[in-house]
mmCIF file of C-alpha atoms in Angstrom:
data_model
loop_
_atom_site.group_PDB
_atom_site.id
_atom_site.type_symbol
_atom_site.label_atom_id
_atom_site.label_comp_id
_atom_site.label_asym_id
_atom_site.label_seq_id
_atom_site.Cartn_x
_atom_site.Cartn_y
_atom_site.Cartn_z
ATOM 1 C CA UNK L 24 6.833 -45.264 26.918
ATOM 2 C CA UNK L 25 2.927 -45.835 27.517
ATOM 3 C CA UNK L 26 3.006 -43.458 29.953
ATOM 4 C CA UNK L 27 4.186 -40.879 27.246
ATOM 5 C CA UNK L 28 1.732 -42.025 24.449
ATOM 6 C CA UNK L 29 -1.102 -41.790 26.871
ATOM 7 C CA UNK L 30 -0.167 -38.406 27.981
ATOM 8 C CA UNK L 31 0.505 -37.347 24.308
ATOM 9 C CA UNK L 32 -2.182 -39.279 22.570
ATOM 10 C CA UNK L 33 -4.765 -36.339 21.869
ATOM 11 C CA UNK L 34 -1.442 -34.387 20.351
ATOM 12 C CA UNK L 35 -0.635 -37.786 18.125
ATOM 13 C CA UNK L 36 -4.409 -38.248 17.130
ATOM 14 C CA UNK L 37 -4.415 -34.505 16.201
ATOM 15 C CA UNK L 38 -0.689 -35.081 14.039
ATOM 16 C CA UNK L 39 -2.371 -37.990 12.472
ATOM 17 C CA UNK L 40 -5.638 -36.838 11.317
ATOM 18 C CA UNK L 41 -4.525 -33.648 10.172
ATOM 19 C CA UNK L 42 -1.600 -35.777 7.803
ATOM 20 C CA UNK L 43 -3.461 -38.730 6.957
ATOM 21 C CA UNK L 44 -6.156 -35.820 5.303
ATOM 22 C CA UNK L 45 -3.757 -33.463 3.823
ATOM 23 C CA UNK L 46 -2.213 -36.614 2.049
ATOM 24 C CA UNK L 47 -5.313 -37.939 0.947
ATOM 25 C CA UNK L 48 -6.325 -35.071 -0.423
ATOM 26 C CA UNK L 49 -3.160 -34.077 -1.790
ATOM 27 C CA UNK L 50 -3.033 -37.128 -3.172
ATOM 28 C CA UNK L 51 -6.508 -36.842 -4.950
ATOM 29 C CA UNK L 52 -5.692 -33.283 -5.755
ATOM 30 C CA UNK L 53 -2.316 -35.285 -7.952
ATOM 31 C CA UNK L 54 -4.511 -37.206 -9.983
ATOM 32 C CA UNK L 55 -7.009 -34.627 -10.682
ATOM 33 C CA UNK L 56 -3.602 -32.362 -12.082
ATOM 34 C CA UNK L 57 -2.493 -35.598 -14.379
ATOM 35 C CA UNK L 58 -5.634 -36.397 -15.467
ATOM 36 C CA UNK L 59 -4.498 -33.125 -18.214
ATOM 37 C CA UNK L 60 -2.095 -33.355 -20.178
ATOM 38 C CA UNK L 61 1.320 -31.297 -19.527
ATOM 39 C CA UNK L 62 0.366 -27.981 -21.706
ATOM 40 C CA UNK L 63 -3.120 -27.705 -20.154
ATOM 41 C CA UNK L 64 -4.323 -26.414 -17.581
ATOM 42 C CA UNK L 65 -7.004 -27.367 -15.376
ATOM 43 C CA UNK L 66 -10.749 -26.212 -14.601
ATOM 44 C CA UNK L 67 -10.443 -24.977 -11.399
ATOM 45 C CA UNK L 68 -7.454 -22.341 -12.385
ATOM 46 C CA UNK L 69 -9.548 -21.894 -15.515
ATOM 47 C CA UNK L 70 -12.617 -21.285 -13.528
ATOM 48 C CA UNK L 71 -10.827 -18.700 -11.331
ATOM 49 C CA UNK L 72 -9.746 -17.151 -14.288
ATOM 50 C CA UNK L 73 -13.288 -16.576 -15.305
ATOM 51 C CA UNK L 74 -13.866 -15.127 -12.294
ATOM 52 C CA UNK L 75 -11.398 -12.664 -11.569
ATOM 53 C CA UNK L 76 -11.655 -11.674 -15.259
ATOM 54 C CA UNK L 77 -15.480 -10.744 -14.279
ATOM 55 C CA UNK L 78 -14.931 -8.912 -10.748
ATOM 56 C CA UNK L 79 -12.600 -6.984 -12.548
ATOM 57 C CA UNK L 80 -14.730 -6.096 -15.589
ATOM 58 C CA UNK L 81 -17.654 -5.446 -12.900
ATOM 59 C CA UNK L 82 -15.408 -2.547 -11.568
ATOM 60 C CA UNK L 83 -14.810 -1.335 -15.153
ATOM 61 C CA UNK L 84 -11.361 -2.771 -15.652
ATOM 62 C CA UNK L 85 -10.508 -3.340 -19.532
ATOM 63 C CA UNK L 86 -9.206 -6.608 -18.826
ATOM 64 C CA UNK L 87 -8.981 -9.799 -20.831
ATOM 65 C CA UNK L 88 -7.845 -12.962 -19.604
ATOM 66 C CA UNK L 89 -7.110 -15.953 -21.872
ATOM 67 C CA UNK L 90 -5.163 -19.314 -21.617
ATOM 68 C CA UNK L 91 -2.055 -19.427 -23.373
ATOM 69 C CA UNK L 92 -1.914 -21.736 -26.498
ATOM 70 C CA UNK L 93 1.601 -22.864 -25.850
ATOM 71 C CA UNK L 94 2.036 -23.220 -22.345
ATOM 72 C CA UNK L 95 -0.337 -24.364 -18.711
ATOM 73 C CA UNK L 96 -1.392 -20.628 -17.655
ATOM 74 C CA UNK L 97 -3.558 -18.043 -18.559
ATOM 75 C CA UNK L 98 -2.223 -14.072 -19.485
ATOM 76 C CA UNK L 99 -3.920 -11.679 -17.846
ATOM 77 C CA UNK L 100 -3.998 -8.603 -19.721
ATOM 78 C CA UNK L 101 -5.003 -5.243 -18.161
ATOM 79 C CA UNK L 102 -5.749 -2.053 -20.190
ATOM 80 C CA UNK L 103 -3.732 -3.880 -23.195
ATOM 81 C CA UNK L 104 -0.463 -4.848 -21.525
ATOM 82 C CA UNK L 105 0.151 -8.366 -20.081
ATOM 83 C CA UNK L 106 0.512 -7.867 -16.049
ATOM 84 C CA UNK L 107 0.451 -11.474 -14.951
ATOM 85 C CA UNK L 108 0.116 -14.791 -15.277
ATOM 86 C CA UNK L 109 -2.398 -17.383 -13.895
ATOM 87 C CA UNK L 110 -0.730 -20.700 -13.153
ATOM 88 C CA UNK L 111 -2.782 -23.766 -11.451
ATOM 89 C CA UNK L 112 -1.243 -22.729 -7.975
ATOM 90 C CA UNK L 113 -3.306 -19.259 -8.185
ATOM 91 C CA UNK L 114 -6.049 -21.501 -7.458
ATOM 92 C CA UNK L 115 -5.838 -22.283 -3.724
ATOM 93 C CA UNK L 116 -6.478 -25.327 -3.298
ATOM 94 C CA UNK L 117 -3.344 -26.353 -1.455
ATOM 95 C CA UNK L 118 -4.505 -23.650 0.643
ATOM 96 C CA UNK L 119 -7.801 -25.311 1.000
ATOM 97 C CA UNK L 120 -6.177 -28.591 1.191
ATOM 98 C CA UNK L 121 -4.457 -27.483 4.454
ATOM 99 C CA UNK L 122 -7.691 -25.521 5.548
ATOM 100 C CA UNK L 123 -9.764 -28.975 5.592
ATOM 101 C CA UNK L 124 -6.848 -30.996 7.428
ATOM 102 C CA UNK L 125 -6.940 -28.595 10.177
ATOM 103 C CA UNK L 126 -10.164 -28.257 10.697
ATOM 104 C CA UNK L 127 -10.944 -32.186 9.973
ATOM 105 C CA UNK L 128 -7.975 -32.852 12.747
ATOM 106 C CA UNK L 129 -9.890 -30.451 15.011
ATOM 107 C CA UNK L 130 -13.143 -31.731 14.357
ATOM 108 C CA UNK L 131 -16.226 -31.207 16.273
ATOM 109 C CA UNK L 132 -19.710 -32.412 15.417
ATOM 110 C CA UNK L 133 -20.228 -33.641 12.188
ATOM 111 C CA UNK L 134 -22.632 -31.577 10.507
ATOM 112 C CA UNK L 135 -20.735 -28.472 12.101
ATOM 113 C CA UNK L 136 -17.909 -29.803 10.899
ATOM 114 C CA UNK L 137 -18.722 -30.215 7.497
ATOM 115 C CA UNK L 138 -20.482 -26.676 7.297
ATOM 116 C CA UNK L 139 -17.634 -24.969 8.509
ATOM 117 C CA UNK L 140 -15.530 -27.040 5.800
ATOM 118 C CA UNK L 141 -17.883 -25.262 3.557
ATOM 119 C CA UNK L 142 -18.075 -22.274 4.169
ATOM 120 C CA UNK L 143 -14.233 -21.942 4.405
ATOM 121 C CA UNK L 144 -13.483 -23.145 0.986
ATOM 122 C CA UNK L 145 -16.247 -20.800 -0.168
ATOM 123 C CA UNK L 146 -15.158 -17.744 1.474
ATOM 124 C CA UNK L 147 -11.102 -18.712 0.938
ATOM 125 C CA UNK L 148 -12.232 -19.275 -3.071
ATOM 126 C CA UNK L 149 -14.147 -15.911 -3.151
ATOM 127 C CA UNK L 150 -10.769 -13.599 -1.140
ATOM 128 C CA UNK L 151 -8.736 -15.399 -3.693
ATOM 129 C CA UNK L 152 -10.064 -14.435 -6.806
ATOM 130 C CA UNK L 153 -10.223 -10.884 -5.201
ATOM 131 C CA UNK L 154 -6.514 -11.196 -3.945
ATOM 132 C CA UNK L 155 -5.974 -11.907 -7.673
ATOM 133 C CA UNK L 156 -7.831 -9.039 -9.527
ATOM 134 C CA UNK L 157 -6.488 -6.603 -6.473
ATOM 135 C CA UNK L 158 -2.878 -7.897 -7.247
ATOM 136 C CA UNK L 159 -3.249 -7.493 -10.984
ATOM 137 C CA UNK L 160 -4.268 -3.916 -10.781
ATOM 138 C CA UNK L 161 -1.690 -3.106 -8.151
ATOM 139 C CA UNK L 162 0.686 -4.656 -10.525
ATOM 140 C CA UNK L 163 -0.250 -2.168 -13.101
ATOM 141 C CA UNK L 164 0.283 0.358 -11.047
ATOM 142 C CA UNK L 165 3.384 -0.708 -9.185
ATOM 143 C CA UNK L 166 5.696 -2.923 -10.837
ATOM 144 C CA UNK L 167 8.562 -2.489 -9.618
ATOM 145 C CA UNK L 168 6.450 -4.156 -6.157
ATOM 146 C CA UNK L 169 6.007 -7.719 -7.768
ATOM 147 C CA UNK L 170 8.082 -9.065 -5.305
ATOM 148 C CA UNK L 171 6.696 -7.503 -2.309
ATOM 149 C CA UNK L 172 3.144 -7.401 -3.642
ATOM 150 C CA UNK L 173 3.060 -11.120 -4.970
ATOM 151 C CA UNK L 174 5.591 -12.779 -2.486
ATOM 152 C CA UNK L 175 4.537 -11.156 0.809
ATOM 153 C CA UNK L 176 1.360 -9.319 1.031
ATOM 154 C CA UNK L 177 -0.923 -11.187 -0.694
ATOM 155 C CA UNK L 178 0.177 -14.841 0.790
ATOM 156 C CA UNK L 179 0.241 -13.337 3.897
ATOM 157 C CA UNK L 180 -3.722 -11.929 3.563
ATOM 158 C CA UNK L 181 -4.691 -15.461 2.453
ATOM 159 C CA UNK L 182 -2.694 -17.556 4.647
ATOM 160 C CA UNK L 183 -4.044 -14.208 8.033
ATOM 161 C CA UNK L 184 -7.181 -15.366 6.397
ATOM 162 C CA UNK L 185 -7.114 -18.797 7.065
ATOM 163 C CA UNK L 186 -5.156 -18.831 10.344
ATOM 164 C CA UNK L 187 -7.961 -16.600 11.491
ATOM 165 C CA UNK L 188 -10.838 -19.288 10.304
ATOM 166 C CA UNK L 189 -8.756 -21.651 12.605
ATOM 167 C CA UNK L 190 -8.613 -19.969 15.328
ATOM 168 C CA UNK L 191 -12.667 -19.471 15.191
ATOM 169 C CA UNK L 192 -12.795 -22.996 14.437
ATOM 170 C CA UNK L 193 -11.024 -24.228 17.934
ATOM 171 C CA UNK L 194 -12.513 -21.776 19.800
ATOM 172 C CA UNK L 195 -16.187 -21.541 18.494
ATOM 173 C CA UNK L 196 -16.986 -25.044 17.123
ATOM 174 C CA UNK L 197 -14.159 -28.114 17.910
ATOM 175 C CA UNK L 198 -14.193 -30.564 20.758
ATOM 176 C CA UNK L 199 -11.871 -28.634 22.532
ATOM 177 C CA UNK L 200 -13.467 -25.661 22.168
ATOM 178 C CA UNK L 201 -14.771 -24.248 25.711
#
């Protein structure tokens, strides 16, 4: 059995940092969520609301994007008609959560580290307010593609996105990297 944790143990470390992060952090994420009450919705989502409701009037989108008054979302509406919703898992911060383990399990020097941590929740917060004012004007235009559109193209560009991040990580910057 030693022989097996000894030839494994840079796999195990690796298992165990990246979970022991993603459910800290997950964790913290929790109490951040209860911390408002069950009808409201928090800053971040709010936040990225702003956002995308900006980029979009930047490209001279008639678009207005308010929180609901009965329920934890914002309605997005786009030349007058409601196209979407905002919910607090538009946000991406699972998908940051799961970013940081990664990278945090594959760590290399600290300050490196922590940069690169950086930079990728920047960059994955700035593609996902994009992804979200690109989906709500393909929604006007296509519809019928919510499915598609929402459940397969656009998870797969932010999740490409992030994969991709990774693989620069553990070949540009971790301790393994060569």
């Amino acid at each position: 059995m030693k022989k097996y944790l000894v030839q494994f143990k840079p796999f195990l470390i690796f298992v165990g940092i990246f979970f022991l992060t993603y459910i800290v952090l997950t964790v913290l994420y929790k109490f951040y969520l209860n911390s408002f009450g069950a009808n409201d919705l928090d800053d971040i989502t709010l936040i990225v609301g702003r956002n995308t409701e900006q980029l979009l009037k930047l490209f001279n989108y008639d678009v207005i994007i308010q929180k609901s008054a009965q329920y934890p979302w914002m309605n997005v509406l786009l030349n007058g008609m409601k196209i979407a919703l905002i919910v607090e898992g538009c946000n991406a911060i699972s998908v940051m959560i799961l970013f940081v383990s990664f990278v945090t399990a594959f760590s290399g020097k600290l300050k490196q580290t922590f940069l690169f941590i950086v930079f990728g929740i920047v960059s994955i917060y700035i593609l996902n307010v994009i992804r979200i004012a690109l989906l709500t004007v393909l929604l006007l235009c296509f519809p019928s593609q919510n499915h598609l559109l929402h459940g397969v193209v656009f998870p797969l560009i932010i999740y490409g996105y992030v994969f991709i991040l990774w693989i620069f990580w553990i070949n540009r910057f971790s301790k393994y990297a060569g």
